[in-house]
Structure formats: C-alpha cells, structure tokens
Coordinates of C-alpha atoms and ligand atoms in Angstrom, one line a residue:
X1 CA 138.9 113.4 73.4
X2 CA 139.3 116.9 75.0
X3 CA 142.4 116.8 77.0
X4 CA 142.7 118.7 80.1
X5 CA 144.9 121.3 80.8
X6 CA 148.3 120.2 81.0
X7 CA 148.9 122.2 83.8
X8 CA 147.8 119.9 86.0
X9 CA 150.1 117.2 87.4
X10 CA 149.6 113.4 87.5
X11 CA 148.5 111.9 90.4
X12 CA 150.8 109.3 92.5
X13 CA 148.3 106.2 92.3
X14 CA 150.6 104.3 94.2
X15 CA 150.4 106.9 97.1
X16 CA 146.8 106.8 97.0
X17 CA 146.5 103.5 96.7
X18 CA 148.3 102.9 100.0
X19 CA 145.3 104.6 101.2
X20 CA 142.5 102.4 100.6
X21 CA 143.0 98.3 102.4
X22 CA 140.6 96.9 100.1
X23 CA 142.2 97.3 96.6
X24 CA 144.8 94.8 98.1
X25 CA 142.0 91.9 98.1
X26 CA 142.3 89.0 96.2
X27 CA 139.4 88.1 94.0
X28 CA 139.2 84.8 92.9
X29 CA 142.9 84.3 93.9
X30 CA 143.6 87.3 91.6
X31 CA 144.3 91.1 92.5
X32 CA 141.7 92.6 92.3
X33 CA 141.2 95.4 89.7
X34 CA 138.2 97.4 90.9
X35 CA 136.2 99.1 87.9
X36 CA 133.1 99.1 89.2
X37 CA 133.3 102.7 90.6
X38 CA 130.3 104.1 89.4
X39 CA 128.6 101.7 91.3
X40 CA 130.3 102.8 94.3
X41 CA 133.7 103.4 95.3
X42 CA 136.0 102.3 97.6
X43 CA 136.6 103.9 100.9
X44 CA 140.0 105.5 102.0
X45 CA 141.6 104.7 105.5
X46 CA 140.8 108.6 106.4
X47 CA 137.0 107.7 106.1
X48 CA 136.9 104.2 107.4
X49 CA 138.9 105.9 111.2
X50 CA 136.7 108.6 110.9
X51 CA 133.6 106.3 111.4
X52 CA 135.4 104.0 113.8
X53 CA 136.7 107.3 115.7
X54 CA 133.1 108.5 116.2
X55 CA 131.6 105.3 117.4
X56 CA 134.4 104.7 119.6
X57 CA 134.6 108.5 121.2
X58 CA 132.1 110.8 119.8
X59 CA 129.0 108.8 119.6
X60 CA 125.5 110.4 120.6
X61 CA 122.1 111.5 118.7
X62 CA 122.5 115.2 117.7
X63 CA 120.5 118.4 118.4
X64 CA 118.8 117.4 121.4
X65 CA 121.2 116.4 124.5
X66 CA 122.8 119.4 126.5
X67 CA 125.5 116.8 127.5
X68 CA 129.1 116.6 125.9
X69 CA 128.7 113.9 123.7
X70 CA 125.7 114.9 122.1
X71 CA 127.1 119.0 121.7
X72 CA 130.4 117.0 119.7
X73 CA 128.3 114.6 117.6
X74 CA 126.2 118.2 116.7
X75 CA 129.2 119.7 116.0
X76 CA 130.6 117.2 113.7
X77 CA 127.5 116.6 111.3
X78 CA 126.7 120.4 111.4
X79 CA 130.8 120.4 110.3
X80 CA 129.9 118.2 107.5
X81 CA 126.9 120.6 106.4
X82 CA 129.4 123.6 106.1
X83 CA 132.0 121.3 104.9
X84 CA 129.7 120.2 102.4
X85 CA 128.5 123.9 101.2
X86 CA 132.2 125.1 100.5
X87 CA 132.7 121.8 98.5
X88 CA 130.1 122.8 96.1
X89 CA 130.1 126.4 97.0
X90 CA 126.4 126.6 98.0
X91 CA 125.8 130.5 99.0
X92 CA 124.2 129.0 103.1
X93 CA 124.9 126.0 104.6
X94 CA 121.2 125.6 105.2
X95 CA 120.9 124.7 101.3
X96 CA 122.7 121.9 102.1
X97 CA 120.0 118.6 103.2
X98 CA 121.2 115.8 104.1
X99 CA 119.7 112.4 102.6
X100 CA 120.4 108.7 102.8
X101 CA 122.2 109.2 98.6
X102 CA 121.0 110.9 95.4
X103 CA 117.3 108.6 94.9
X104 CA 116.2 109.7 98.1
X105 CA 117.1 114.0 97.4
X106 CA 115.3 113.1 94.1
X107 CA 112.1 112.1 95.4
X108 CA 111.7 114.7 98.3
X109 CA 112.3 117.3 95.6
X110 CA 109.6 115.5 93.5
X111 CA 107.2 114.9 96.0
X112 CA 107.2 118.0 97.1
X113 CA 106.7 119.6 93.4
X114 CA 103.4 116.8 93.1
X115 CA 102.4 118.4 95.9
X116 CA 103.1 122.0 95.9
X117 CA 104.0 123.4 92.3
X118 CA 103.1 120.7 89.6
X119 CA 99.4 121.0 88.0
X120 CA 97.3 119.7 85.2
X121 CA 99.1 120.7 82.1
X122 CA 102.3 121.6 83.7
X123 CA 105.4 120.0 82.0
X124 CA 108.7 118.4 83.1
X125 CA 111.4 117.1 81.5
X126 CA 113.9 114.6 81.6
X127 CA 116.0 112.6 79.3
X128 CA 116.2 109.2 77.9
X129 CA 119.8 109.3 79.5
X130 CA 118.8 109.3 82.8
X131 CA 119.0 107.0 85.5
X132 CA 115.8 105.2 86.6
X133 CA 116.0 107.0 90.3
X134 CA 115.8 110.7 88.0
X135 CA 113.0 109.1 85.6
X136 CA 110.8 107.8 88.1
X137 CA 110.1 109.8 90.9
X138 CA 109.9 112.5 88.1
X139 CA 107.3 110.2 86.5
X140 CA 105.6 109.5 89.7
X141 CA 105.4 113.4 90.8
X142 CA 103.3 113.8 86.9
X143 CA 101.0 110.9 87.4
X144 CA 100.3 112.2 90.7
X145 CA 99.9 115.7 90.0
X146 CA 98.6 115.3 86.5
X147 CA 101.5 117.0 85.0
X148 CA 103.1 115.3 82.0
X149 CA 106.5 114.2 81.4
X150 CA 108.2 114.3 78.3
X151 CA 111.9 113.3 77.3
X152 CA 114.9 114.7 75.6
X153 CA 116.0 112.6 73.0
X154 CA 119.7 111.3 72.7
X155 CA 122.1 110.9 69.6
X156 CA 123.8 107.8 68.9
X157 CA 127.0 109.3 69.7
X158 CA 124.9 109.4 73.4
X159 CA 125.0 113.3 73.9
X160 CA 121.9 114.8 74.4
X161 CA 120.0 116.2 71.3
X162 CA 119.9 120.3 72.5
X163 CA 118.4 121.1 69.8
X164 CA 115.7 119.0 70.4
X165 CA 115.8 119.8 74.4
X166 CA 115.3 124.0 73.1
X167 CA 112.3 122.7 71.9
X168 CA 110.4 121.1 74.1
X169 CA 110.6 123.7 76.3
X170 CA 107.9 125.9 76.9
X171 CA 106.0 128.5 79.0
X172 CA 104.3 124.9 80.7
X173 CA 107.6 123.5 81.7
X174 CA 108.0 123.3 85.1
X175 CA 111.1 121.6 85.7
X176 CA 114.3 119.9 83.8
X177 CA 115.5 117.0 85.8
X178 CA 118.7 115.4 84.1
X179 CA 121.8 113.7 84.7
X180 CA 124.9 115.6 84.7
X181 CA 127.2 113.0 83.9
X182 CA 125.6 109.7 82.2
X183 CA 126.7 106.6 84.7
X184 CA 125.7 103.9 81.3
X185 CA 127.7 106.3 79.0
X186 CA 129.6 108.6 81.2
X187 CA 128.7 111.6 78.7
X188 CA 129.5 115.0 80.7
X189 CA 126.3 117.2 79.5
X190 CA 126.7 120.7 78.9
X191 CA 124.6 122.0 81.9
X192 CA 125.0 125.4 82.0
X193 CA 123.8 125.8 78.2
X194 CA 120.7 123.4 79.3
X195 CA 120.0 125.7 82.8
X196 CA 119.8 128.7 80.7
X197 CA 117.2 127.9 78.5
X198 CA 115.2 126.1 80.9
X199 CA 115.6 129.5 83.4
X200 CA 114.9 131.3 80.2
X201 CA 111.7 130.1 80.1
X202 CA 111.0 130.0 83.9
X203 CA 111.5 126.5 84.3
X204 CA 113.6 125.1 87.6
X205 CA 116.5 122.8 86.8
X206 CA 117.4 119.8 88.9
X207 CA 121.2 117.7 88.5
X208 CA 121.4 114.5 89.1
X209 CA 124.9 115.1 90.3
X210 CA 125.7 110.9 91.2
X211 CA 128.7 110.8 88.6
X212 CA 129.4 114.7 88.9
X213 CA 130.5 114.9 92.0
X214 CA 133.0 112.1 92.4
X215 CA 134.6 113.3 89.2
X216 CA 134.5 116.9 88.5
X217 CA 134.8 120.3 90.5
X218 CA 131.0 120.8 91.4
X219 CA 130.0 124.9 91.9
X220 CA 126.3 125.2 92.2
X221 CA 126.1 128.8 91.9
X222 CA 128.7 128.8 89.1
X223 CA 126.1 126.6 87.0
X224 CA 123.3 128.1 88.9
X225 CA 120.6 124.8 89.5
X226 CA 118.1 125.4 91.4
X227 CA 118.7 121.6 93.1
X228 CA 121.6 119.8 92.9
X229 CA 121.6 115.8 94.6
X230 CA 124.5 113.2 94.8
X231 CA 125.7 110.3 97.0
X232 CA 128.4 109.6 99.3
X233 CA 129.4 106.7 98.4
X234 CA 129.9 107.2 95.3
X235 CA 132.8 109.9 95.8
X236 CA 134.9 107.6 98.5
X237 CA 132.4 108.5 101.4
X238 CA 129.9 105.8 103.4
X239 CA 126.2 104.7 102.0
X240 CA 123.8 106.3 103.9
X241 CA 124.7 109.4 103.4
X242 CA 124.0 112.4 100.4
X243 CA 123.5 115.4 100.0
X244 CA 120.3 117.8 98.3
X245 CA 121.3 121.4 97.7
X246 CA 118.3 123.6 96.5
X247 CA 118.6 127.1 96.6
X248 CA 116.8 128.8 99.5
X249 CA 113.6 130.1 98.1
X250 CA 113.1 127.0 96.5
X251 CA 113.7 124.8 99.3
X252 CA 111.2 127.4 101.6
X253 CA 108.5 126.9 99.3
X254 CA 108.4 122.6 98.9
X255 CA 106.4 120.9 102.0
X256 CA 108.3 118.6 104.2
X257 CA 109.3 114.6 102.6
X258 CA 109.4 113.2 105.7
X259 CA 107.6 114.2 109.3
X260 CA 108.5 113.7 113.0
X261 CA 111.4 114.5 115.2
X262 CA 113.7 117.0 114.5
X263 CA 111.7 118.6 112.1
X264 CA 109.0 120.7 113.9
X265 CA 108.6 123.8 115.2
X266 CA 105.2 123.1 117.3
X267 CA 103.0 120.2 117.6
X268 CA 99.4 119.9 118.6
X269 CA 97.2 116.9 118.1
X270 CA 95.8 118.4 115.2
X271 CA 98.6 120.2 114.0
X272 CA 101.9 121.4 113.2
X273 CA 104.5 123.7 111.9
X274 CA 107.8 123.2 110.7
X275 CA 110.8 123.9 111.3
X276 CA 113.1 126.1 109.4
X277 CA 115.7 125.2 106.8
X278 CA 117.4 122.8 106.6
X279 CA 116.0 120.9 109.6
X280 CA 112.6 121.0 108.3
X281 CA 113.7 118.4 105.7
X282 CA 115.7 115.9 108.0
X283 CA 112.8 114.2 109.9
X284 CA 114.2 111.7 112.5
X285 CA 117.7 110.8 113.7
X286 CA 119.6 110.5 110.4
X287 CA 123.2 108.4 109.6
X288 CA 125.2 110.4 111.8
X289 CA 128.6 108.5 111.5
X290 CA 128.0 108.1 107.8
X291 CA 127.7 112.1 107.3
X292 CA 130.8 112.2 110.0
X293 CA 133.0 109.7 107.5
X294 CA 131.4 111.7 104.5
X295 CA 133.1 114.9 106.0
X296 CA 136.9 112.8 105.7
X297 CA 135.7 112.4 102.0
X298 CA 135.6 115.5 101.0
X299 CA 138.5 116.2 102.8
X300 CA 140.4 113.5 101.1
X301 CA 138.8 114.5 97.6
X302 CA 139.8 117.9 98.1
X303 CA 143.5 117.4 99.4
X304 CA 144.0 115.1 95.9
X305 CA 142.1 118.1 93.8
X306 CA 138.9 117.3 91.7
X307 CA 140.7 118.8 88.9
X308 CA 143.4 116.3 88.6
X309 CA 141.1 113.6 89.3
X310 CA 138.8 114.6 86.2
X311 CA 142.6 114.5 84.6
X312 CA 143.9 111.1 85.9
X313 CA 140.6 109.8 84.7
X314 CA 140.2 110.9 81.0
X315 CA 143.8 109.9 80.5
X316 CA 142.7 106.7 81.8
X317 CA 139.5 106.4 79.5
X318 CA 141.5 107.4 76.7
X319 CA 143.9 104.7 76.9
X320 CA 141.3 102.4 77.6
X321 CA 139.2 103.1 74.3
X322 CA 142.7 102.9 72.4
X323 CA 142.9 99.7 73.5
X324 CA 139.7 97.9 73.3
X325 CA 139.8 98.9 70.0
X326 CA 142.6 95.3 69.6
X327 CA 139.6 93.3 71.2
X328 CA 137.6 92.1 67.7
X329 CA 133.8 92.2 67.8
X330 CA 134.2 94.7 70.9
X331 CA 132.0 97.7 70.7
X332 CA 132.1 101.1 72.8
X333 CA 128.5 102.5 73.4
X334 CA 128.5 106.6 73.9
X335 CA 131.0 107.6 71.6
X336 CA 131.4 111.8 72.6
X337 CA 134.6 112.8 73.2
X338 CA 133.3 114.7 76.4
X339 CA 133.4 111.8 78.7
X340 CA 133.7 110.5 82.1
X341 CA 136.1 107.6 83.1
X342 CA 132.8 105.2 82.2
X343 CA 133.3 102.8 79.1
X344 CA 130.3 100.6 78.3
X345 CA 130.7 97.9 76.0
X346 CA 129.0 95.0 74.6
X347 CA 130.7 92.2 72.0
X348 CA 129.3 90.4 69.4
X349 CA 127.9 86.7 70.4
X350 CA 128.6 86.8 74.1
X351 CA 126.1 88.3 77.0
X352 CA 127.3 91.4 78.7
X353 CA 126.5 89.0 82.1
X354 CA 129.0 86.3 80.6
X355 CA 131.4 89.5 79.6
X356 CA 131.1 90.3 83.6
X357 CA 131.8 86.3 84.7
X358 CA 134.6 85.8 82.7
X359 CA 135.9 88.8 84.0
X360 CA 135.6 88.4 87.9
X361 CA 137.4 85.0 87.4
X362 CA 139.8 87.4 86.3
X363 CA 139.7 89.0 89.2
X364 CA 138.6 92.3 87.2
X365 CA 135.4 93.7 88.5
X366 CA 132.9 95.2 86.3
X367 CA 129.0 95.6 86.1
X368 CA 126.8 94.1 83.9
X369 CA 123.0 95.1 83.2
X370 CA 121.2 98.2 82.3
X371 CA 122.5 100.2 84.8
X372 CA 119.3 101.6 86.2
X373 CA 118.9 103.0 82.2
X374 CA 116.2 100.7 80.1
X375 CA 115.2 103.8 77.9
X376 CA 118.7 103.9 77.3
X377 CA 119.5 100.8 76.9
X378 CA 116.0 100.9 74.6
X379 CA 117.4 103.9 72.7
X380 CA 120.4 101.6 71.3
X381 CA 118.1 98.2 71.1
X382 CA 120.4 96.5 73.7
X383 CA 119.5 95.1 77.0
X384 CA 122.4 95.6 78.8
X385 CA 126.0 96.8 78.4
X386 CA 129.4 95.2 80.5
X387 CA 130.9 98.5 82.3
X388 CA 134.0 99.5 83.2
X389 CA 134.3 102.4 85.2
X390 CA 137.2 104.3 86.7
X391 CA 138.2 106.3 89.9
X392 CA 141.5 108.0 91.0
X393 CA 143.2 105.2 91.9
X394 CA 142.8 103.0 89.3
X395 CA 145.8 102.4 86.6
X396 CA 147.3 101.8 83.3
X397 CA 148.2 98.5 84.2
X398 CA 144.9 97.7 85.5
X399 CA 143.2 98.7 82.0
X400 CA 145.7 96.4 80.7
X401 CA 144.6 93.7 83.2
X402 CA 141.3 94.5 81.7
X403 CA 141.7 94.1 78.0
X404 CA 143.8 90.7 78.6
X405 CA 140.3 89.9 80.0
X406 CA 138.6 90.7 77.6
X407 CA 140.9 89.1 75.1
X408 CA 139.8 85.8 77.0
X409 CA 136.1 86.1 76.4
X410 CA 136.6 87.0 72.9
X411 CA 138.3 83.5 72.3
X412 CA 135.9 81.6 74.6
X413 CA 132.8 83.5 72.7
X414 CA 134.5 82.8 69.2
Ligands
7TS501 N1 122.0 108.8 89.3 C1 123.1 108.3 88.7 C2 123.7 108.9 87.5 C3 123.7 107.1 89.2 O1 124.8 106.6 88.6 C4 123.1 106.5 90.4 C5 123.6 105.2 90.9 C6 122.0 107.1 91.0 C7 121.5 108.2 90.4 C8 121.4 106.5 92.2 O2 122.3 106.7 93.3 P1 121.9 106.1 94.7 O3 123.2 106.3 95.5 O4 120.8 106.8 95.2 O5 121.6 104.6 94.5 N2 124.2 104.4 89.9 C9 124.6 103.1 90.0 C10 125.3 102.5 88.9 O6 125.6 103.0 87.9 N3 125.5 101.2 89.3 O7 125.0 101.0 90.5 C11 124.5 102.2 90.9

C-alpha cells in the first residue's frame, strides 16, 4: 500500500474516543466495535450539543423573521455555508447548496442537465464502480432527455480501466459522473487525471464525494469539478444534511430542483423568477439544526486534520488485510494499493449475511449486501460482499476483535 507521509503524527484514539457516547454501547452484551462507517458514522459530543444547543436557545426558521431568533438561526446556517466553502475551498460561498446528503445533490444536478443541457445523442458517463444514487439519477436524466449512458469499465484489482475511460470520451460527452472513493471497494480514483480529459474534451465532471470527504482533504478548485456532492453523516455530522458544490456558471445555468418558498424572486399566478444563487436551489425551510450540528463537524474534522485521518486509516486497512489473510477461505475484493479504510470480503461456503450475524453476536458491526453497487457486485459475479469499514476512531485492537470474528465463522462454516 502507499504509505503516507511519515510526517504526520498518530492520532490519540483513546482521546477521540472519549468524544463520541455511543462507541461505549454494548451490543449483544459485547463492546461494540463499530465498522460500519461508510454507512454512516458516529457523532461526536461537539455535534450532538450543537444540535441540542440550538433547539434549546437558538431555534427559529431562517431568512424571513426580523426578530432575534430568527437573525441567529440565519446566522448560524449561513456560518455553516461559509464554513462549508473553506472546508473544501470553494472560490464563493454561494457554490455551496445545501441538500438533505449526497443522492439528493445528485439528482438536482441531474435533473437539471435532463432538463437544460442533455439532448438526443448527447453522452454521459459513469462507472460500473459507482453507487446506485450516482448510476441512477444519471440514468434517469438519459432516458428522460434521450441522452445515452455508457460506463467505464473496472479491473479486477477494482481501479478503474483509464485507458478504457480516455476512450469513451468524446466531442458528445456531456458529463462524467463517478465516485471518488469506491464505498464496496474503497478504491481512491485518480480524479484529477479523469477531470482533465473529460474538460479536455468539454465535458463537465461530477464527484460523488460520500467516501471523499470523511476521509481525505477535499479542494474543489485544486481538482477543479465542476460539481462536487457528499453527506453529513457520513463525516461525523447529522442525516439530513449535505452539501452540492458546483461552480458558479454551472450552477447559474441548471433550472431550480425544487420550487416554493425561499427560492423566488417574484411570483405571479402564472409566473415566476428565481432567486439567485444559492437560494434558488434550497426550496422550503430546510434541516436547520442538522446544517447547525454539521458546522461542529467540520470543526471537529478539521481540529483532528483530514490528513492524519487519511493516515490513521490506511494504517488501519493495512493491518487489517495482513491479517485476514490468517482467516482460510477469506477473500479481499478490490485489491489496489490506493485504498480507503473499506475492506470487502466474502468466504468460501458461508453468505456474506451469515458473515454479518455471526459477527454482531460478536458485537462487531459490519454490513452485508451489495452496498448500493449490483454492477459491481455483477462485475465480480458475487451478490454481495461482508464490509468492514473504518473511521478515526476505530483501532488495532478492534481489527483484532474483528478477525477473532471472523475466525468463528470460518469454523462454524467449515
Ligand atoms: N455515494 C457513495 C459512494 C456512498 O457510499 C453513499 C452511501 C452514497 C453515495 C449515498 O449517500 P446518501 O447519504 O445520500 O445515502 N453509502 C452507503 C453505504 O455504503 N452503506 O450505506 C450507505
């Protein structure tokens, strides 16, 4: 595996686990060993007082009272939109939207091409790595515009075949929708490479930033997409609440997802126009105490330092492969070196689902299924993989606690 700079030092997991209540549950009378982070993580103390803090003191809806509560909740989620632009260094804070997670910034952005840029003949592409919530609205937007969709094809190591990518691109292609960082595989994909061809060619790029942002230092403007979406809780923030970045003049030039309140400029019975960026995009009253706790997030996020994070977490993959490797008839899927802290496995004679039960009674939390990936999952003629996935504070012992597991199924499978 590529090891990160040394430079960087460890992080105290025992400090940061102080942090976060839940990770001292007991799961079936067992500690629990939460590795089920890519399907969301846990939630620190800062975040959890942030929301109770703002129900309890700052609580109103936003842009439309003159009185003091509603000029502090403003305040606070407009803080969170600024916050959210130096986190991943958008050029204006008005390129930051906020959405209820990363499905629902994909389909506006889709939508919007169906209805605005896509036409008969026009291409987009995807990749048989992505998550259904990438693949579908995508798919949708062709259908509806009559657009067609093709995908990039994956190797079994589960990178993504560039070669292959360089040449389906085209003067038709439109857009490049992909996954940064593979939540079945946890393959980190070379993004800048695939934003230059596409822009190259004329094409827009969209990121599918869900397992970027938790674990890596996001720049948009460093990698220069043209749309950039992730969820909040997935990087130690509430549901309810992500975030769409798209650069200005793409954002000016998609209609409205969503229409109503808040998003207007003037209203007849007949007709309307809209507002201006970003309002334009956030029709109604949105999850204002979610985008309040997501601020104490990124806060916490940055005060640890993504860099070590990315760090703490290959070190932790790392060991892990090492030792699955004892289990026999256990099998790693995505193979690259260039990986997240997700390990997907499967094992000869027993169902990734029974991999998973055997594990909770273990107290060891993992998920089992296709992971919102059946072309993957179809690419390596599986149905489902048992996933382990890592965060910050997760530890060696815990990936220890896991492979004892795992031990257990082996002999009750054998
Ligand atoms: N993209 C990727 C790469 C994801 O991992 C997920 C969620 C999504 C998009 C959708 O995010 P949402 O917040 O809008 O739901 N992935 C997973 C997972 O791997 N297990 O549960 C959810």
């Amino acid at each position: 595996m590529t090891s990160p700079s040394s430079a960087i030092a460890p992080l105290d997991t025992a400090r940061i686990r102080a942090d976060f209540p839940i990770l001292g549950t007991l799961a079936r009378g067992k500690p629990l060993v939460y590795l089920d982070n890519a399907g969301s993580s846990q939630k620190p103390r800062q975040v959890i007082e942030a929301i109770t803090r703002y129900y309890e003191s700052e609580n109103a809806n936003i842009h439309r009272g003159v009185h003091y509560l509603s000029e502090r909740a403003s305040e606070l989620y407009e803080g969170t939109r600024e916050g959210a632009r130096r986190f991943f260094n958008a050029r204006r804070a008005h390129e930051i939207i906020f959405t209820r997670g990363t499905t629902e910034g994909m389909n506006l952005v889709g939508a919007g091409f169906a209805q605005a840029i896509l036409k008969p003949g026009d291409e987009v592409i995807v990749s048989t790595m992505d998550h259904h919530s990438v693949i579908v609205p995508w798919q949708q937007a062709c259908i509806r515009s009559g657009a067609k969709i093709v995908a990039v094809p994956v190797t079994p190591e589960g990178e993504l075949d560039i070669e292959a990518y360089v040449r389906l691109l085209n003067e038709r292609t439109k857009m490049v929708a992909l996954t940064w960082v593979s939540n079945a595989l946890g393959t980190i994909n070379p993004v800048r490479r695939i934003i230059e061809e596409a822009h190259a060619r004329g094409a827009a790029v969209m990121l599918d930033g869900a397992q970027a942002a938790p674990h890596l230092a996001v720049d948009v403007q460093a990698v220069d997409c043209d749309f950039f979406v992730c969820s909040g809780h997935k990087m130690l923030g509430p549901t309810g609440v992500g975030v769409l970045y798209g650069k200005e003049t793409w954002l000016d030039r998609l209609p409205p997802y969503q229409t109503g309140g808040g998003m207007i400029d003037m209203v007849t019975i007949e007709q309307s126009t809209w507002a201006r960026l970003p309002a334009k995009f956030e029709a109604g009253t949105p999850d204002i105490a979610a985008v309040v706790g997501f601020q104490a997030a990124l806060d916490y996020l940055e005060a640890v330092g993504l860099d070590a994070v990315a760090a703490h977490e290959h070190e932790l993959v790392s060991y892990a492969t090492e030792r699955v490797a004892e289990v026999p008839g256990l099998r790693v899927i995505g193979t690259t070196p260039n990986k997240a802290g997700v390990l997907s496995l499967v094992m000869e004679g027993a169902h990734p689902h029974d991999i998973g039960t055997i594990l909770d009674q273990e107290g060891v939390a993992v998920r089992a299924g296709h992971h919102c990936c059946q072309p993957l999952m179809r690419h390596y003629g599986l149905s489902s993989t048992a996933r382990a996935s890592f965060y910050l504070y997760n530890t060696r012992e815990e990936v220890d606690v896991l492979v004892g597991a795992l031990h257990k199924v082996r002999e009750i499978f054998s």
